[in-house]
Amino acid sequence: SFMQDVLGISDRDLQLCTVEWSDIVEKMSEAQSSGRCRIAIFPGATTGASVGSSFRRQTNSTNNPSNTHVPSQNNQGQDSAEGGPTSYLVVTQRIMRRENFLIAFFNRGMLDLTFPSLPSWLWPFSILVNKPRHEKMVFYSKSIEWSIYFCVLNYMFNHSRKIRPAFYGDPSSLRRRFVLCGVAHAVFMPFLLFFVTLHFFMLNVYDWQSTKEYLGPREWSAVAKWTFREFNELPHLFERRMEPSYK
């Protein structure tokens, strides 16, 4: 495999978590510089952020020199200017390209996650719901996050990992995807409520029987996690940074 043959990292090291992510990226950069592997670059790529993530080993380069890939001068200049296609920042940006947009959505307050206002004839529910925006309760669940990925983030990039022109040039398509997700939520809502309730009960019933005062797991909400998260912060690094807050 690529990890073991090129980087010298065994499956056991990965299972025991004895290798840091920064070490893997460093070994990958060394393999790229020494010519043991190369990065497949998409056509038309101009910066290190446009470099493809697929790796291809240079096998039999000694016996068959014609198989050896020699990067062009333009690519070499781009790699040196951008820190190389395997630099830590470029690799992290590639992994976090969708999550960075979601972090920006929360930082800029672009997502209205509050309950919509109700007409006055739905009293007394309208009194409880119709409040100023800063006083309304925020609703954010895994189903809403999946909808954002499906409607916005997954559709945003094309096969070259660039923002597709149709994404920002056709707002009606985005509207149709949101309507489709809304219909799907309305259809499957009873089943989702039953599953979530059953999952929460089965997951926390033992702790409730032990303490008799258990009110649920003590953890940050999803909105708080996305608000706290930094740009280009990988999931395992974010969990490591948040871990002391649970103690």
mmCIF file of N, CA, C and O in Angstrom, residues 147-230:
data_model
loop_
_atom_site.group_PDB
_atom_site.id
_atom_site.type_symbol
_atom_site.label_atom_id
_atom_site.label_comp_id
_atom_site.label_asym_id
_atom_site.label_seq_id
_atom_site.Cartn_x
_atom_site.Cartn_y
_atom_site.Cartn_z
ATOM 1 N N SER A 147 -28.509 18.418 4.983
ATOM 2 C CA SER A 147 -29.181 19.192 3.936
ATOM 3 C C SER A 147 -28.265 20.286 3.397
ATOM 4 O O SER A 147 -28.249 20.551 2.183
ATOM 5 N N ILE A 148 -27.497 20.946 4.277
ATOM 6 C CA ILE A 148 -26.573 21.984 3.827
ATOM 7 C C ILE A 148 -25.487 21.386 2.944
ATOM 8 O O ILE A 148 -25.120 21.957 1.903
ATOM 9 N N TYR A 149 -24.982 20.213 3.334
ATOM 10 C CA TYR A 149 -23.976 19.557 2.499
ATOM 11 C C TYR A 149 -24.571 19.156 1.152
ATOM 12 O O TYR A 149 -23.934 19.333 0.104
ATOM 13 N N PHE A 150 -25.780 18.615 1.155
ATOM 14 C CA PHE A 150 -26.401 18.143 -0.079
ATOM 15 C C PHE A 150 -26.758 19.301 -1.007
ATOM 16 O O PHE A 150 -26.508 19.234 -2.220
ATOM 17 N N CYS A 151 -27.314 20.362 -0.457
ATOM 18 C CA CYS A 151 -27.812 21.467 -1.290
ATOM 19 C C CYS A 151 -26.714 22.436 -1.696
ATOM 20 O O CYS A 151 -26.773 23.011 -2.790
ATOM 21 N N VAL A 152 -25.714 22.640 -0.842
ATOM 22 C CA VAL A 152 -24.740 23.702 -1.079
ATOM 23 C C VAL A 152 -23.332 23.149 -1.277
ATOM 24 O O VAL A 152 -22.742 23.284 -2.358
ATOM 25 N N LEU A 153 -22.782 22.529 -0.249
ATOM 26 C CA LEU A 153 -21.348 22.233 -0.230
ATOM 27 C C LEU A 153 -20.959 21.148 -1.226
ATOM 28 O O LEU A 153 -19.936 21.270 -1.912
ATOM 29 N N ASN A 154 -21.728 20.072 -1.310
ATOM 30 C CA ASN A 154 -21.378 18.987 -2.237
ATOM 31 C C ASN A 154 -21.571 19.388 -3.690
ATOM 32 O O ASN A 154 -20.906 18.856 -4.582
ATOM 33 N N TYR A 155 -22.478 20.297 -3.936
ATOM 34 C CA TYR A 155 -22.741 20.739 -5.305
ATOM 35 C C TYR A 155 -21.823 21.886 -5.712
ATOM 36 O O TYR A 155 -21.767 22.251 -6.884
ATOM 37 N N MET A 156 -21.094 22.453 -4.774
ATOM 38 C CA MET A 156 -20.318 23.663 -5.034
ATOM 39 C C MET A 156 -19.117 23.394 -5.934
ATOM 40 O O MET A 156 -18.779 24.216 -6.793
ATOM 41 N N PHE A 157 -18.452 22.243 -5.786
ATOM 42 C CA PHE A 157 -17.200 21.976 -6.489
ATOM 43 C C PHE A 157 -17.426 21.005 -7.636
ATOM 44 O O PHE A 157 -18.255 20.097 -7.552
ATOM 45 N N ASN A 158 -16.640 21.194 -8.694
ATOM 46 C CA ASN A 158 -16.684 20.276 -9.825
ATOM 47 C C ASN A 158 -15.589 19.219 -9.682
ATOM 48 O O ASN A 158 -14.959 19.103 -8.625
ATOM 49 N N HIS A 159 -15.354 18.434 -10.746
ATOM 50 C CA HIS A 159 -14.377 17.346 -10.669
ATOM 51 C C HIS A 159 -12.951 17.863 -10.505
ATOM 52 O O HIS A 159 -12.067 17.126 -10.062
ATOM 53 N N SER A 160 -12.697 19.133 -10.851
ATOM 54 C CA SER A 160 -11.371 19.729 -10.673
ATOM 55 C C SER A 160 -11.216 20.442 -9.338
ATOM 56 O O SER A 160 -10.251 21.182 -9.147
ATOM 57 N N ARG A 161 -12.168 20.246 -8.443
ATOM 58 C CA ARG A 161 -12.137 20.848 -7.103
ATOM 59 C C ARG A 161 -12.215 22.372 -7.166
ATOM 60 O O ARG A 161 -11.699 23.051 -6.293
ATOM 61 N N LYS A 162 -12.850 22.881 -8.202
ATOM 62 C CA LYS A 162 -13.079 24.309 -8.329
ATOM 63 C C LYS A 162 -14.574 24.589 -8.232
ATOM 64 O O LYS A 162 -15.399 23.709 -8.489
ATOM 65 N N ILE A 163 -14.933 25.820 -7.851
ATOM 66 C CA ILE A 163 -16.337 26.172 -7.745
ATOM 67 C C ILE A 163 -16.950 26.204 -9.142
ATOM 68 O O ILE A 163 -16.475 26.918 -10.020
ATOM 69 N N ARG A 164 -17.976 25.431 -9.339
ATOM 70 C CA ARG A 164 -18.606 25.340 -10.651
ATOM 71 C C ARG A 164 -19.400 26.609 -10.955
ATOM 72 O O ARG A 164 -20.081 27.160 -10.078
ATOM 73 N N PRO A 165 -19.333 27.120 -12.190
ATOM 74 C CA PRO A 165 -20.066 28.349 -12.531
ATOM 75 C C PRO A 165 -21.566 28.232 -12.344
ATOM 76 O O PRO A 165 -22.233 29.214 -12.007
ATOM 77 N N ALA A 166 -22.113 27.027 -12.549
ATOM 78 C CA ALA A 166 -23.556 26.856 -12.395
ATOM 79 C C ALA A 166 -24.002 27.051 -10.955
ATOM 80 O O ALA A 166 -25.184 27.322 -10.713
ATOM 81 N N PHE A 167 -23.085 26.931 -10.016
ATOM 82 C CA PHE A 167 -23.464 27.072 -8.610
ATOM 83 C C PHE A 167 -23.887 28.498 -8.286
ATOM 84 O O PHE A 167 -24.901 28.723 -7.627
ATOM 85 N N TYR A 168 -23.104 29.481 -8.736
ATOM 86 C CA TYR A 168 -23.452 30.865 -8.444
ATOM 87 C C TYR A 168 -24.179 31.543 -9.605
ATOM 88 O O TYR A 168 -24.584 32.702 -9.484
ATOM 89 N N GLY A 169 -24.376 30.848 -10.726
ATOM 90 C CA GLY A 169 -25.076 31.434 -11.863
ATOM 91 C C GLY A 169 -26.502 30.954 -12.029
ATOM 92 O O GLY A 169 -27.232 31.473 -12.883
ATOM 93 N N ASP A 170 -26.915 29.968 -11.221
ATOM 94 C CA ASP A 170 -28.259 29.409 -11.345
ATOM 95 C C ASP A 170 -28.886 29.284 -9.967
ATOM 96 O O ASP A 170 -28.915 28.196 -9.378
ATOM 97 N N PRO A 171 -29.399 30.381 -9.387
ATOM 98 C CA PRO A 171 -30.004 30.302 -8.047
ATOM 99 C C PRO A 171 -31.266 29.466 -8.006
ATOM 100 O O PRO A 171 -31.625 28.934 -6.949
ATOM 101 N N SER A 172 -31.945 29.309 -9.146
ATOM 102 C CA SER A 172 -33.157 28.495 -9.149
ATOM 103 C C SER A 172 -32.844 27.031 -8.856
ATOM 104 O O SER A 172 -33.657 26.330 -8.242
ATOM 105 N N SER A 173 -31.687 26.557 -9.288
ATOM 106 C CA SER A 173 -31.291 25.184 -8.985
ATOM 107 C C SER A 173 -31.085 24.997 -7.489
ATOM 108 O O SER A 173 -31.486 23.965 -6.924
ATOM 109 N N LEU A 174 -30.470 25.972 -6.838
ATOM 110 C CA LEU A 174 -30.299 25.899 -5.384
ATOM 111 C C LEU A 174 -31.648 25.903 -4.688
ATOM 112 O O LEU A 174 -31.859 25.168 -3.715
ATOM 113 N N ARG A 175 -32.582 26.699 -5.183
ATOM 114 C CA ARG A 175 -33.918 26.748 -4.595
ATOM 115 C C ARG A 175 -34.615 25.407 -4.725
ATOM 116 O O ARG A 175 -35.288 24.944 -3.790
ATOM 117 N N ARG A 176 -34.468 24.757 -5.866
ATOM 118 C CA ARG A 176 -35.107 23.450 -6.056
ATOM 119 C C ARG A 176 -34.526 22.409 -5.119
ATOM 120 O O ARG A 176 -35.265 21.555 -4.592
ATOM 121 N N ARG A 177 -33.239 22.456 -4.891
ATOM 122 C CA ARG A 177 -32.637 21.491 -3.964
ATOM 123 C C ARG A 177 -33.122 21.716 -2.537
ATOM 124 O O ARG A 177 -33.354 20.754 -1.790
ATOM 125 N N PHE A 178 -33.278 22.970 -2.137
ATOM 126 C CA PHE A 178 -33.802 23.247 -0.804
ATOM 127 C C PHE A 178 -35.251 22.770 -0.668
ATOM 128 O O PHE A 178 -35.642 22.221 0.365
ATOM 129 N N VAL A 179 -36.043 22.967 -1.717
ATOM 130 C CA VAL A 179 -37.428 22.494 -1.684
ATOM 131 C C VAL A 179 -37.462 20.975 -1.594
ATOM 132 O O VAL A 179 -38.272 20.392 -0.850
ATOM 133 N N LEU A 180 -36.590 20.304 -2.337
ATOM 134 C CA LEU A 180 -36.533 18.846 -2.297
ATOM 135 C C LEU A 180 -36.177 18.355 -0.902
ATOM 136 O O LEU A 180 -36.785 17.401 -0.393
ATOM 137 N N CYS A 181 -35.216 18.999 -0.256
ATOM 138 C CA CYS A 181 -34.847 18.603 1.107
ATOM 139 C C CYS A 181 -35.979 18.872 2.080
ATOM 140 O O CYS A 181 -36.215 18.110 3.024
ATOM 141 N N GLY A 182 -36.690 19.996 1.885
ATOM 142 C CA GLY A 182 -37.823 20.290 2.760
ATOM 143 C C GLY A 182 -38.917 19.240 2.651
ATOM 144 O O GLY A 182 -39.482 18.824 3.676
ATOM 145 N N VAL A 183 -39.217 18.806 1.447
ATOM 146 C CA VAL A 183 -40.219 17.759 1.256
ATOM 147 C C VAL A 183 -39.753 16.450 1.884
ATOM 148 O O VAL A 183 -40.535 15.738 2.533
ATOM 149 N N ALA A 184 -38.479 16.112 1.708
ATOM 150 C CA ALA A 184 -37.948 14.880 2.293
ATOM 151 C C ALA A 184 -38.017 14.928 3.815
ATOM 152 O O ALA A 184 -38.358 13.926 4.466
ATOM 153 N N HIS A 185 -37.707 16.076 4.419
ATOM 154 C CA HIS A 185 -37.815 16.205 5.868
ATOM 155 C C HIS A 185 -39.262 16.041 6.333
ATOM 156 O O HIS A 185 -39.525 15.411 7.366
ATOM 157 N N ALA A 186 -40.191 16.628 5.593
ATOM 158 C CA ALA A 186 -41.599 16.521 5.986
ATOM 159 C C ALA A 186 -42.098 15.083 5.904
ATOM 160 O O ALA A 186 -42.896 14.638 6.738
ATOM 161 N N VAL A 187 -41.631 14.327 4.908
ATOM 162 C CA VAL A 187 -42.080 12.953 4.736
ATOM 163 C C VAL A 187 -41.488 12.033 5.798
ATOM 164 O O VAL A 187 -42.187 11.188 6.389
ATOM 165 N N PHE A 188 -40.209 12.202 6.077
ATOM 166 C CA PHE A 188 -39.518 11.284 6.988
ATOM 167 C C PHE A 188 -39.452 11.798 8.423
ATOM 168 O O PHE A 188 -38.833 11.136 9.263
ATOM 169 N N MET A 189 -40.063 12.931 8.728
ATOM 170 C CA MET A 189 -39.967 13.487 10.064
ATOM 171 C C MET A 189 -40.498 12.547 11.150
ATOM 172 O O MET A 189 -39.850 12.376 12.198
ATOM 173 N N PRO A 190 -41.674 11.903 10.993
ATOM 174 C CA PRO A 190 -42.123 10.985 12.056
ATOM 175 C C PRO A 190 -41.137 9.858 12.336
ATOM 176 O O PRO A 190 -40.898 9.509 13.494
ATOM 177 N N PHE A 191 -40.558 9.305 11.281
ATOM 178 C CA PHE A 191 -39.606 8.211 11.474
ATOM 179 C C PHE A 191 -38.316 8.718 12.121
ATOM 180 O O PHE A 191 -37.722 8.028 12.958
ATOM 181 N N LEU A 192 -37.874 9.927 11.747
ATOM 182 C CA LEU A 192 -36.668 10.496 12.343
ATOM 183 C C LEU A 192 -36.874 10.786 13.822
ATOM 184 O O LEU A 192 -35.982 10.531 14.641
ATOM 185 N N LEU A 193 -38.033 11.311 14.175
ATOM 186 C CA LEU A 193 -38.309 11.594 15.589
ATOM 187 C C LEU A 193 -38.315 10.311 16.414
ATOM 188 O O LEU A 193 -37.768 10.267 17.525
ATOM 189 N N PHE A 194 -38.917 9.269 15.867
ATOM 190 C CA PHE A 194 -38.940 7.992 16.579
ATOM 191 C C PHE A 194 -37.534 7.423 16.738
ATOM 192 O O PHE A 194 -37.153 6.963 17.830
ATOM 193 N N PHE A 195 -36.748 7.480 15.673
ATOM 194 C CA PHE A 195 -35.390 6.936 15.737
ATOM 195 C C PHE A 195 -34.514 7.726 16.701
ATOM 196 O O PHE A 195 -33.776 7.143 17.511
ATOM 197 N N VAL A 196 -34.590 9.060 16.653
ATOM 198 C CA VAL A 196 -33.765 9.889 17.535
ATOM 199 C C VAL A 196 -34.154 9.676 18.988
ATOM 200 O O VAL A 196 -33.296 9.586 19.885
ATOM 201 N N THR A 197 -35.445 9.596 19.261
ATOM 202 C CA THR A 197 -35.895 9.366 20.639
ATOM 203 C C THR A 197 -35.440 8.010 21.155
ATOM 204 O O THR A 197 -34.947 7.880 22.288
ATOM 205 N N LEU A 198 -35.590 6.987 20.327
ATOM 206 C CA LEU A 198 -35.164 5.647 20.734
ATOM 207 C C LEU A 198 -33.649 5.586 20.913
ATOM 208 O O LEU A 198 -33.153 4.974 21.884
ATOM 209 N N HIS A 199 -32.907 6.227 20.029
ATOM 210 C CA HIS A 199 -31.444 6.227 20.130
ATOM 211 C C HIS A 199 -30.988 6.940 21.393
ATOM 212 O O HIS A 199 -30.088 6.458 22.100
ATOM 213 N N PHE A 200 -31.592 8.080 21.715
ATOM 214 C CA PHE A 200 -31.216 8.808 22.921
ATOM 215 C C PHE A 200 -31.548 8.003 24.174
ATOM 216 O O PHE A 200 -30.760 7.963 25.128
ATOM 217 N N PHE A 201 -32.697 7.342 24.183
ATOM 218 C CA PHE A 201 -33.101 6.553 25.345
ATOM 219 C C PHE A 201 -32.160 5.370 25.557
ATOM 220 O O PHE A 201 -31.690 5.134 26.675
ATOM 221 N N MET A 202 -31.863 4.634 24.503
ATOM 222 C CA MET A 202 -31.000 3.463 24.635
ATOM 223 C C MET A 202 -29.567 3.856 24.973
ATOM 224 O O MET A 202 -28.851 3.096 25.628
ATOM 225 N N LEU A 203 -29.142 5.036 24.562
ATOM 226 C CA LEU A 203 -27.764 5.458 24.794
ATOM 227 C C LEU A 203 -27.553 5.962 26.214
ATOM 228 O O LEU A 203 -26.455 5.835 26.767
ATOM 229 N N ASN A 204 -28.589 6.520 26.837
ATOM 230 C CA ASN A 204 -28.412 7.187 28.134
ATOM 231 C C ASN A 204 -29.220 6.571 29.262
ATOM 232 O O ASN A 204 -29.199 7.104 30.372
ATOM 233 N N VAL A 205 -29.933 5.467 29.016
ATOM 234 C CA VAL A 205 -30.767 4.903 30.071
ATOM 235 C C VAL A 205 -29.922 4.371 31.225
ATOM 236 O O VAL A 205 -30.315 4.465 32.397
ATOM 237 N N TYR A 206 -28.752 3.811 30.933
ATOM 238 C CA TYR A 206 -27.919 3.266 32.006
ATOM 239 C C TYR A 206 -27.426 4.377 32.923
ATOM 240 O O TYR A 206 -27.452 4.223 34.158
ATOM 241 N N ASP A 207 -26.957 5.480 32.351
ATOM 242 C CA ASP A 207 -26.491 6.588 33.174
ATOM 243 C C ASP A 207 -27.625 7.190 34.000
ATOM 244 O O ASP A 207 -27.425 7.601 35.141
ATOM 245 N N TRP A 208 -28.830 7.227 33.453
ATOM 246 C CA TRP A 208 -29.961 7.762 34.200
ATOM 247 C C TRP A 208 -30.323 6.860 35.373
ATOM 248 O O TRP A 208 -30.628 7.337 36.462
ATOM 249 N N GLN A 209 -30.283 5.542 35.184
ATOM 250 C CA GLN A 209 -30.574 4.614 36.280
ATOM 251 C C GLN A 209 -29.502 4.659 37.357
ATOM 252 O O GLN A 209 -29.779 4.431 38.532
ATOM 253 N N SER A 210 -28.272 4.990 36.980
ATOM 254 C CA SER A 210 -27.178 5.011 37.952
ATOM 255 C C SER A 210 -27.227 6.251 38.835
ATOM 256 O O SER A 210 -27.003 6.183 40.042
ATOM 257 N N THR A 211 -27.518 7.399 38.246
ATOM 258 C CA THR A 211 -27.453 8.659 38.998
ATOM 259 C C THR A 211 -28.820 9.186 39.411
ATOM 260 O O THR A 211 -28.907 9.952 40.365
ATOM 261 N N LYS A 212 -29.877 8.828 38.699
ATOM 262 C CA LYS A 212 -31.234 9.317 38.933
ATOM 263 C C LYS A 212 -31.369 10.824 38.713
ATOM 264 O O LYS A 212 -32.430 11.391 38.905
ATOM 265 N N GLU A 213 -30.289 11.473 38.329
ATOM 266 C CA GLU A 213 -30.336 12.912 38.066
ATOM 267 C C GLU A 213 -29.727 13.244 36.699
ATOM 268 O O GLU A 213 -29.376 14.379 36.435
ATOM 269 N N TYR A 214 -29.632 12.258 35.877
ATOM 270 C CA TYR A 214 -28.983 12.446 34.585
ATOM 271 C C TYR A 214 -29.925 13.155 33.625
ATOM 272 O O TYR A 214 -31.061 12.729 33.424
ATOM 273 N N LEU A 215 -29.467 14.255 33.026
ATOM 274 C CA LEU A 215 -30.280 15.048 32.110
ATOM 275 C C LEU A 215 -29.716 15.062 30.697
ATOM 276 O O LEU A 215 -30.039 15.950 29.920
ATOM 277 N N GLY A 216 -28.880 14.118 30.387
ATOM 278 C CA GLY A 216 -28.304 14.078 29.047
ATOM 279 C C GLY A 216 -26.811 14.273 29.075
ATOM 280 O O GLY A 216 -26.225 14.679 30.090
ATOM 281 N N PRO A 217 -26.138 13.970 27.961
ATOM 282 C CA PRO A 217 -24.675 14.105 27.915
ATOM 283 C C PRO A 217 -24.253 15.564 27.994
ATOM 284 O O PRO A 217 -24.883 16.448 27.429
ATOM 285 N N ARG A 218 -23.171 15.802 28.699
ATOM 286 C CA ARG A 218 -22.626 17.151 28.824
ATOM 287 C C ARG A 218 -21.634 17.371 27.688
ATOM 288 O O ARG A 218 -20.491 16.931 27.739
ATOM 289 N N GLU A 219 -22.089 18.038 26.671
ATOM 290 C CA GLU A 219 -21.230 18.313 25.529
ATOM 291 C C GLU A 219 -21.715 19.580 24.838
ATOM 292 O O GLU A 219 -22.847 20.032 25.040
ATOM 293 N N TRP A 220 -20.835 20.154 24.039
ATOM 294 C CA TRP A 220 -21.175 21.367 23.315
ATOM 295 C C TRP A 220 -22.166 21.054 22.205
ATOM 296 O O TRP A 220 -22.135 19.979 21.620
ATOM 297 N N SER A 221 -23.032 21.998 21.922
ATOM 298 C CA SER A 221 -23.971 21.816 20.826
ATOM 299 C C SER A 221 -23.234 21.900 19.493
ATOM 300 O O SER A 221 -22.102 22.378 19.405
ATOM 301 N N ALA A 222 -23.891 21.444 18.440
ATOM 302 C CA ALA A 222 -23.281 21.483 17.113
ATOM 303 C C ALA A 222 -23.021 22.914 16.663
ATOM 304 O O ALA A 222 -22.009 23.194 16.008
ATOM 305 N N VAL A 223 -23.919 23.830 17.006
ATOM 306 C CA VAL A 223 -23.721 25.234 16.644
ATOM 307 C C VAL A 223 -22.492 25.798 17.339
ATOM 308 O O VAL A 223 -21.682 26.522 16.735
ATOM 309 N N ALA A 224 -22.323 25.464 18.624
ATOM 310 C CA ALA A 224 -21.160 25.948 19.361
ATOM 311 C C ALA A 224 -19.866 25.373 18.790
ATOM 312 O O ALA A 224 -18.857 26.085 18.686
ATOM 313 N N LYS A 225 -19.888 24.106 18.388
ATOM 314 C CA LYS A 225 -18.677 23.487 17.844
ATOM 315 C C LYS A 225 -18.258 24.159 16.544
ATOM 316 O O LYS A 225 -17.069 24.442 16.336
ATOM 317 N N TRP A 226 -19.217 24.420 15.660
ATOM 318 C CA TRP A 226 -18.868 25.077 14.408
ATOM 319 C C TRP A 226 -18.450 26.523 14.635
ATOM 320 O O TRP A 226 -17.658 27.069 13.868
ATOM 321 N N THR A 227 -18.983 27.148 15.662
ATOM 322 C CA THR A 227 -18.590 28.523 15.974
ATOM 323 C C THR A 227 -17.181 28.578 16.548
ATOM 324 O O THR A 227 -16.404 29.496 16.243
ATOM 325 N N PHE A 228 -16.831 27.602 17.380
ATOM 326 C CA PHE A 228 -15.505 27.564 17.997
ATOM 327 C C PHE A 228 -14.419 27.133 17.011
ATOM 328 O O PHE A 228 -13.246 27.465 17.204
ATOM 329 N N ARG A 229 -14.790 26.409 15.995
ATOM 330 C CA ARG A 229 -13.796 25.782 15.124
ATOM 331 C C ARG A 229 -13.077 26.817 14.281
ATOM 332 O O ARG A 229 -13.674 27.775 13.792
ATOM 333 N N GLU A 230 -11.777 26.608 14.112
ATOM 334 C CA GLU A 230 -10.947 27.504 13.308
ATOM 335 C C GLU A 230 -10.895 27.011 11.866
ATOM 336 O O GLU A 230 -11.137 25.847 11.575
#
